[in-house]
């Protein structure tokens, strides 16, 4: 299999080989899991739900609770309204959640089911306890990606539940499709700055919950629905990722006049600086010395190891916001991004990233709506020293004998990486150590015995 990728590039329009993205419902379910006592519900067949639960469970090594409308042949012909209403009743009876978050699938969208209208009918008929909140998002798999699904579901929470009342003095943070460890880093920064906040969706203590010996229907983590309702009264919103949270930030700004900053994703020193300064401006607070010292330690690490990074060519693939942040970090370290590839189609990503790398790496290729077969061909024709991306880059790394730094979603062939951040100054420190020592390990492996160094 590893030898079947040809070096000759042929334009392909009708087929995608080894895609660099996943379907919308996975993102929608992931966003719903970040809300306290929320049941993600997939309006479609059981197979759709099984796939998304499998992906999330294999990545996080944690159970993923979700339900399905259980479509069958007849449902695909006559519609799934009755299935969805019956599902809502069963969920309320068996699980008693605070929230039910409905997302659609390909088959539901293809036959024309309007999940939002069906939910409204169920609420008018009072099929379930009115205290249980229900929202719906349109997430067909044949357009967009998992990022679009996350973005639409978060926007659905805000649009349906946010309510204007008295100012709360809090700062909204929409983290995006990121790891729990990264959310913990951001919450720690805000705590040091003394900024009260509402983080939603919050997957801490959901996908990184400790073993307690107690069994419950829902993990203890997640953002309480009351905080999402109160997000309309905050002093501002920072969406850490433009493609996964930007829509909700814009909705809060348009509907409730809540100021918003959208991006950049706080990966690397430059982007973390911007996040902290944006937060400080919105909350009207000064930047504590503790954060300045933490930043100084990271810059010292970067300075100490800079020679090992300088001039190394790197290929990066994954979600646009994440790889844009990683590109910024590699430029800070003096590396040369050769290929920056996203499976999600976004013109803004291409323009912004091209502008970012232009002065330092004018030959860099920035690609959107592309697949990993294309990336492999490009690496065959123009080799790189390092590959950064998720598990699906493994075949490229083995075939071309390139070190792979596993970052992104999904990572199914290594365990526990989601417990360690790549964002904030703590994440930057980890990236300096992780990437730097990986490059040194490869240098030692390839060195002839006569030039093998004890001191690097």
XYZ file of N, CA and C in Angstrom, residues 226-418:
579
model
N -26.981 27.196 31.767
C -27.233 28.539 32.291
C -26.149 29.522 31.909
N -24.899 29.050 31.802
C -23.808 29.941 31.404
C -23.910 30.307 29.926
N -24.360 29.368 29.102
C -24.565 29.688 27.686
C -25.700 30.703 27.543
N -26.744 30.557 28.338
C -27.823 31.542 28.335
C -27.308 32.922 28.737
N -26.347 32.932 29.668
C -25.810 34.196 30.188
C -24.743 34.802 29.285
N -24.323 34.078 28.240
C -23.253 34.576 27.366
C -23.648 35.866 26.643
N -24.944 36.135 26.533
C -25.413 37.360 25.883
C -25.109 38.603 26.708
N -24.738 38.420 27.981
C -24.515 39.547 28.889
C -23.036 39.775 29.195
N -22.162 39.129 28.447
C -20.725 39.206 28.714
C -20.109 40.472 28.119
N -18.889 40.770 28.583
C -18.188 41.973 28.124
C -17.594 41.790 26.732
N -17.467 40.540 26.307
C -16.900 40.272 24.992
C -16.776 38.784 24.747
N -16.423 38.441 23.511
C -16.229 37.048 23.120
C -14.918 36.911 22.368
N -14.150 35.876 22.711
C -12.972 35.517 21.927
C -13.198 34.107 21.385
N -13.301 33.996 20.067
C -13.350 32.689 19.414
C -11.916 32.328 19.035
N -11.372 31.319 19.689
C -9.968 30.970 19.487
C -9.702 30.418 18.083
N -10.718 29.837 17.468
C -10.593 29.283 16.115
C -11.687 29.877 15.232
N -11.291 30.462 14.126
C -12.259 31.151 13.268
C -13.312 30.202 12.718
N -12.899 28.993 12.304
C -13.834 28.086 11.653
C -14.672 27.277 12.631
N -14.289 27.249 13.906
C -15.056 26.497 14.903
C -15.352 27.409 16.089
N -16.311 28.267 15.898
C -16.702 29.215 16.940
C -16.931 30.602 16.412
N -16.433 30.888 15.223
C -16.594 32.219 14.649
C -18.048 32.592 14.419
N -18.865 31.621 13.992
C -20.285 31.904 13.723
C -21.010 32.306 14.997
N -20.748 31.602 16.099
C -21.406 31.928 17.369
C -20.968 33.294 17.878
N -19.669 33.602 17.734
C -19.177 34.917 18.158
C -19.861 36.027 17.365
N -20.040 35.808 16.062
C -20.716 36.803 15.225
C -22.192 36.936 15.595
N -22.831 35.815 15.949
C -24.242 35.858 16.347
C -24.424 36.656 17.634
N -23.525 36.436 18.593
C -23.598 37.191 19.850
C -23.381 38.683 19.608
N -22.484 38.986 18.688
C -22.215 40.395 18.372
C -23.403 41.036 17.658
N -23.985 40.326 16.694
C -25.087 40.876 15.907
C -26.367 41.006 16.724
N -26.667 39.987 17.517
C -27.951 39.945 18.221
C -27.929 40.677 19.545
N -26.766 40.611 20.252
C -26.715 41.154 21.611
C -25.641 42.232 21.793
N -24.968 42.614 20.699
C -23.943 43.667 20.741
C -22.773 43.306 21.654
N -22.424 42.021 21.695
C -21.272 41.573 22.481
C -20.038 41.670 21.588
N -19.040 42.506 21.930
C -17.844 42.639 21.088
C -17.149 41.290 20.901
N -16.485 41.123 19.764
C -15.869 39.827 19.470
C -14.498 39.974 18.829
N -13.578 39.110 19.256
C -12.316 38.867 18.566
C -12.371 37.439 18.051
N -12.055 37.240 16.776
C -12.063 35.899 16.190
C -10.646 35.550 15.759
N -10.019 34.607 16.498
C -8.651 34.194 16.234
C -7.648 35.249 16.663
N -6.363 34.989 16.394
C -5.812 33.737 15.878
C -5.724 32.673 16.973
N -5.619 31.428 16.559
C -5.494 30.323 17.501
C -4.189 30.476 18.285
N -4.251 30.472 19.632
C -3.053 30.780 20.443
C -2.038 29.643 20.501
N -1.418 29.367 19.341
C -0.320 28.399 19.255
C 0.941 29.178 18.932
N 1.993 28.959 19.719
C 3.214 29.737 19.545
C 3.183 31.010 20.359
N 4.300 31.683 20.438
C 4.418 32.871 21.277
C 3.636 34.047 20.698
N 3.777 34.295 19.401
C 3.126 35.455 18.791
C 1.604 35.398 18.952
N 1.014 34.257 18.656
C -0.441 34.144 18.741
C -0.938 34.135 20.185
N -0.159 33.559 21.085
C -0.538 33.591 22.506
C -0.485 35.018 23.034
N 0.522 35.764 22.599
C 0.596 37.187 22.978
C -0.680 37.915 22.575
N -1.140 37.669 21.353
C -2.337 38.354 20.856
C -3.578 37.953 21.650
N -3.669 36.667 21.977
C -4.815 36.225 22.772
C -4.841 36.925 24.126
N -3.695 36.965 24.783
C -3.626 37.577 26.113
C -3.905 39.072 26.045
N -3.366 39.732 25.030
C -3.610 41.173 24.897
C -5.073 41.468 24.570
N -5.685 40.633 23.728
C -7.111 40.814 23.430
C -7.966 40.624 24.677
N -7.637 39.598 25.459
C -8.373 39.340 26.700
C -8.190 40.486 27.684
N -6.957 40.987 27.799
C -6.677 42.092 28.718
C -7.421 43.358 28.299
N -7.469 43.633 26.995
C -8.190 44.816 26.503
C -9.684 44.708 26.789
N -10.262 43.547 26.525
C -11.696 43.379 26.728
C -12.087 43.471 28.198
N -11.245 42.874 29.062
C -11.558 42.863 30.494
C -11.004 44.079 31.224
N -10.221 44.914 30.503
C -9.609 46.106 31.093
C -8.769 45.743 32.313
N -7.844 44.795 32.120
C -6.931 44.394 33.188
C -5.502 44.467 32.645
N -4.550 44.500 33.548
C -3.139 44.482 33.150
C -2.659 43.037 33.047
N -1.547 42.855 32.355
C -0.988 41.506 32.186
C -0.069 41.207 33.367
N -0.350 40.157 34.145
C 0.429 39.865 35.355
C 1.869 39.482 35.044
N 2.735 39.734 35.985
C 4.154 39.405 35.836
C 4.357 37.889 35.693
N 3.491 37.112 36.311
C 3.618 35.647 36.212
C 3.578 35.183 34.763
N 2.699 35.780 33.954
C 2.629 35.411 32.553
C 3.832 35.930 31.777
N 4.331 37.104 32.135
C 5.530 37.635 31.483
C 6.724 36.716 31.728
N 6.841 36.215 32.961
C 7.946 35.308 33.273
C 7.796 33.976 32.546
N 6.567 33.497 32.463
C 6.327 32.241 31.736
C 6.693 32.406 30.272
N 6.329 33.546 29.711
C 6.688 33.829 28.328
C 8.206 33.874 28.163
N 8.874 34.516 29.108
C 10.327 34.630 29.053
C 11.009 33.271 29.071
N 10.473 32.342 29.855
C 11.069 31.000 29.903
C 10.928 30.298 28.557
N 9.771 30.464 27.907
C 9.573 29.840 26.593
C 10.523 30.445 25.563
N 10.659 31.754 25.572
C 11.574 32.406 24.626
C 13.006 31.934 24.860
N 13.368 31.721 26.119
C 14.702 31.200 26.434
C 14.875 29.795 25.860
N 13.841 28.949 25.990
C 13.894 27.605 25.409
C 14.062 27.675 23.892
N 13.327 28.575 23.276
C 13.397 28.716 21.815
C 14.780 29.168 21.377
N 15.342 30.082 22.136
C 16.684 30.587 21.809
C 17.731 29.481 21.948
N 17.614 28.689 23.015
C 18.583 27.624 23.272
C 18.572 26.551 22.186
N 17.400 26.271 21.631
C 17.278 25.151 20.678
C 17.131 25.606 19.233
N 17.142 26.897 19.001
C 16.906 27.427 17.650
C 17.802 26.798 16.586
N 19.093 26.552 16.851
C 19.950 25.977 15.797
C 19.471 24.623 15.286
N 18.780 23.851 16.132
C 18.317 22.528 15.710
C 17.102 22.619 14.792
N 16.376 23.722 14.840
C 15.188 23.928 14.013
C 15.504 24.640 12.706
N 16.510 25.508 12.741
C 16.733 26.459 11.649
C 16.902 25.747 10.305
N 16.102 26.185 9.327
C 16.234 25.674 7.970
C 15.586 24.331 7.713
N 15.016 23.705 8.727
C 14.366 22.406 8.537
C 13.042 22.603 7.792
N 12.842 21.784 6.776
C 11.621 21.871 5.975
C 10.527 21.010 6.603
N 9.314 21.555 6.662
C 8.229 20.864 7.349
C 6.963 20.891 6.502
N 6.217 19.790 6.539
C 4.889 19.715 5.931
C 3.868 19.593 7.060
N 2.803 20.371 6.973
C 1.787 20.410 8.027
C 0.418 20.199 7.399
N -0.396 19.314 7.988
C -1.754 19.131 7.481
C -2.724 19.007 8.650
N -4.001 19.303 8.376
C -5.017 19.191 9.416
C -6.071 20.272 9.295
N -6.603 20.687 10.447
C -7.660 21.702 10.483
C -7.060 23.090 10.271
N -7.703 23.937 9.476
C -7.116 25.225 9.095
C -6.619 26.070 10.269
N -7.422 26.256 11.314
C -7.004 27.121 12.421
C -5.801 26.555 13.158
N -5.795 25.229 13.349
C -4.697 24.599 14.074
C -3.406 24.659 13.264
N -3.477 24.323 11.979
C -2.243 24.308 11.196
C -1.761 25.725 10.899
N -2.660 26.686 10.900
C -2.228 28.077 10.767
C -1.411 28.488 11.996
N -1.877 28.088 13.190
C -1.116 28.355 14.415
C 0.215 27.629 14.423
N 0.219 26.372 13.968
C 1.469 25.607 13.915
C 2.431 26.212 12.907
N 1.912 26.722 11.811
C 2.765 27.387 10.821
C 3.437 28.607 11.436
N 2.663 29.378 12.192
C 3.229 30.547 12.868
C 4.347 30.127 13.819
N 4.134 29.043 14.544
C 5.155 28.557 15.476
C 6.419 28.122 14.740
N 6.274 27.363 13.645
C 7.455 26.887 12.927
C 8.259 28.053 12.355
N 7.567 29.110 11.930
C 8.275 30.291 11.446
C 9.035 30.973 12.583
N 8.440 31.010 13.768
C 9.138 31.576 14.929
C 10.430 30.826 15.228
N 10.431 29.513 14.929
C 11.593 28.691 15.224
C 12.588 28.636 14.064
N 12.315 29.370 12.999
C 13.257 29.402 11.875
C 13.124 28.233 10.926
N 12.032 27.474 11.015
C 11.807 26.377 10.084
C 11.235 26.912 8.773
N 11.192 26.061 7.763
C 10.690 26.447 6.451
C 9.477 25.594 6.112
N 8.254 26.133 6.278
C 7.063 25.380 5.876
C 7.068 25.172 4.359
N 7.050 23.907 3.943
C 7.061 23.603 2.502
C 5.652 23.377 1.982
N 4.854 22.608 2.739
C 3.478 22.311 2.341
C 2.565 22.488 3.552
N 1.495 23.249 3.372
C 0.512 23.489 4.428
C -0.838 23.131 3.829
N -1.409 22.018 4.269
C -2.558 21.446 3.573
C -3.736 21.232 4.505
N -4.913 21.659 4.063
C -6.160 21.421 4.785
C -7.157 20.728 3.869
N -7.906 19.800 4.434
C -8.958 19.148 3.660
C -10.223 19.971 3.578
N -10.327 20.987 4.429
C -11.507 21.850 4.448
C -11.315 23.000 3.463
N -12.345 23.293 2.703
C -12.252 24.371 1.705
C -12.481 25.720 2.376
N -11.481 26.602 2.308
C -11.586 27.932 2.896
C -10.577 28.866 2.245
N -11.100 29.777 1.443
C -10.262 30.722 0.719
C -9.499 31.624 1.675
N -10.141 32.025 2.775
C -9.501 32.920 3.729
C -8.255 32.282 4.337
N -8.329 30.985 4.630
C -7.165 30.266 5.164
C -5.992 30.342 4.199
N -6.256 30.103 2.930
C -5.186 30.126 1.929
C -4.563 31.516 1.845
N -5.397 32.542 1.806
C -4.892 33.911 1.671
C -4.084 34.321 2.894
N -4.624 34.078 4.094
C -3.939 34.488 5.322
C -2.630 33.726 5.518
N -2.658 32.418 5.268
C -1.458 31.608 5.483
C -0.383 31.936 4.457
N -0.796 32.164 3.224
C 0.171 32.552 2.180
C 0.840 33.870 2.536
N 0.058 34.811 3.059
C 0.619 36.092 3.476
C 1.575 35.908 4.655
N 1.240 34.991 5.566
C 2.073 34.756 6.745
C 3.438 34.186 6.358
N 3.470 33.207 5.462
C 4.726 32.531 5.143
C 5.482 33.224 4.026
N 4.820 34.105 3.288
C 5.414 34.707 2.106
C 6.820 35.236 2.262
N 7.068 36.136 3.232
C 8.407 36.727 3.339
C 9.506 35.715 3.688
N 9.172 34.705 4.484
C 10.188 33.755 4.962
C 10.292 32.506 4.097
N 9.166 32.066 3.537
C 9.158 30.849 2.713
C 8.345 31.105 1.445
N 8.910 31.860 0.516
C 8.152 32.239 -0.695
C 7.745 31.051 -1.552
N 8.417 29.914 -1.406
C 8.098 28.737 -2.219
C 7.083 27.818 -1.542
N 6.625 28.175 -0.359
C 5.669 27.324 0.362
C 4.371 27.189 -0.422
N 3.789 25.998 -0.392
C 2.517 25.746 -1.056
C 1.423 25.596 0.002
N 0.398 26.439 -0.088
C -0.736 26.397 0.833
C -1.939 25.861 0.068
N -2.488 24.736 0.529
C -3.547 24.042 -0.198
C -4.764 23.851 0.687
N -5.953 24.099 0.132
C -7.192 23.772 0.833
C -7.996 22.799 -0.023
N -8.973 22.150 0.590
C -9.808 21.169 -0.101
C -8.952 20.126 -0.814
N -7.866 19.743 -0.153
C -6.920 18.786 -0.728
C -6.894 17.513 0.125
N -6.279 16.463 -0.405
C -6.214 15.199 0.330
C -4.766 14.784 0.569
N -4.609 13.711 1.344
C -3.258 13.291 1.737
C -2.528 12.562 0.607
N -3.245 12.053 -0.366
C -2.588 11.495 -1.547
C -1.815 12.596 -2.269
N -2.434 13.763 -2.388
C -1.763 14.916 -2.994
C -0.535 15.311 -2.188
N -0.689 15.359 -0.855
C 0.450 15.723 -0.008
C 1.593 14.735 -0.177
N 1.255 13.451 -0.238
C 2.302 12.436 -0.397
C 3.045 12.625 -1.722
N 2.308 12.905 -2.787
C 2.959 13.126 -4.075
C 3.909 14.321 -4.031
N 3.477 15.380 -3.393
C 4.310 16.574 -3.318
C 5.578 16.312 -2.508
N 5.447 15.540 -1.428
C 6.622 15.220 -0.612
C 7.574 14.312 -1.376
N 7.034 13.419 -2.194
C 7.903 12.578 -3.020
C 8.751 13.422 -3.967
N 8.144 14.464 -4.512
C 8.853 15.308 -5.480
C 9.721 16.374 -4.817
N 9.421 16.702 -3.576
C 10.150 17.769 -2.879
C 10.221 17.403 -1.395
N 11.167 16.563 -0.998
C 11.203 15.982 0.359
C 11.285 17.033 1.467
N 10.778 16.648 2.630
C 10.800 17.496 3.820
C 11.486 16.747 4.959
N 11.824 17.496 6.012
C 12.507 16.909 7.171
C 11.546 16.456 8.262
N 10.311 16.976 8.231
C 9.372 16.698 9.317
C 7.950 16.791 8.795
N 7.076 15.941 9.344
C 5.660 15.955 9.005
C 4.853 16.154 10.286
N 3.902 17.073 10.272
C 3.044 17.340 11.424
C 1.596 17.119 11.004
N 0.881 16.264 11.731
C -0.515 15.998 11.416
C -1.045 14.841 12.237
N -2.221 14.353 11.880
C -2.867 13.303 12.668
C -2.409 11.908 12.244
N -3.099 10.903 12.752
C -2.738 9.505 12.503
C -2.629 9.176 11.021
N -3.451 9.819 10.192
C -3.492 9.445 8.781
C -2.252 9.874 8.003
N -1.347 10.598 8.649
C -0.066 10.893 8.018
C 0.952 9.788 8.215
N 0.564 8.782 8.963
C 1.483 7.690 9.323
C 2.047 6.976 8.093
N 1.190 6.712 7.096
C 1.659 5.989 5.912
C 2.661 6.815 5.118
N 2.438 8.117 5.051
C 3.402 8.988 4.367
C 4.731 8.971 5.114
N 4.655 9.087 6.447
C 5.875 9.137 7.268
C 6.695 7.864 7.109
N 6.026 6.713 7.090
C 6.742 5.445 6.958
C 7.314 5.290 5.553
N 6.490 5.588 4.542
C 6.929 5.402 3.156
C 8.111 6.289 2.806
N 8.126 7.527 3.326
C 9.178 8.481 2.977
C 10.233 8.618 4.068
N 10.097 7.836 5.142
C 11.068 7.844 6.250
C 11.221 9.258 6.832
N 10.083 9.826 7.245
C 10.039 11.172 7.814
C 9.493 11.072 9.235
N 10.063 11.780 10.196
C 9.474 11.808 11.543
C 8.084 12.449 11.495
N 7.136 11.873 12.236
C 5.769 12.401 12.300
C 5.474 12.896 13.705
N 5.131 14.172 13.823
C 4.642 14.748 15.078
C 3.118 14.688 15.032
N 2.540 13.881 15.905
C 1.094 13.657 15.843
C 0.339 14.774 16.575
N -0.293 15.624 15.796
C -1.129 16.716 16.324
C -2.387 16.774 15.474
N -3.536 16.908 16.115
C -4.783 17.035 15.385
C -5.759 15.940 15.742
N -6.780 15.797 14.908
C -7.826 14.801 15.136
C -8.120 14.087 13.834
N -8.217 12.731 13.884
C -8.034 11.879 15.060
C -6.611 11.351 15.169
N -6.242 10.978 16.401
C -4.997 10.249 16.651
C -5.403 8.941 17.312
N -5.337 7.870 16.546
C -5.847 6.585 17.011
C -4.765 5.532 17.193
N -3.511 5.881 16.879
C -2.429 4.911 17.021
C -1.457 5.277 18.139
N -1.764 6.298 18.899
C -1.009 6.674 20.089
C -2.013 7.064 21.176
N -1.594 6.981 22.426
C -2.526 7.241 23.525
C -2.110 8.464 24.330
N -3.119 9.154 24.865
C -2.942 10.190 25.896
C -2.370 11.508 25.412
N -2.229 11.708 24.110
C -1.690 12.983 23.638
C -2.634 14.147 23.946
N -3.932 13.864 24.091
C -4.889 14.946 24.363
C -4.764 15.493 25.779
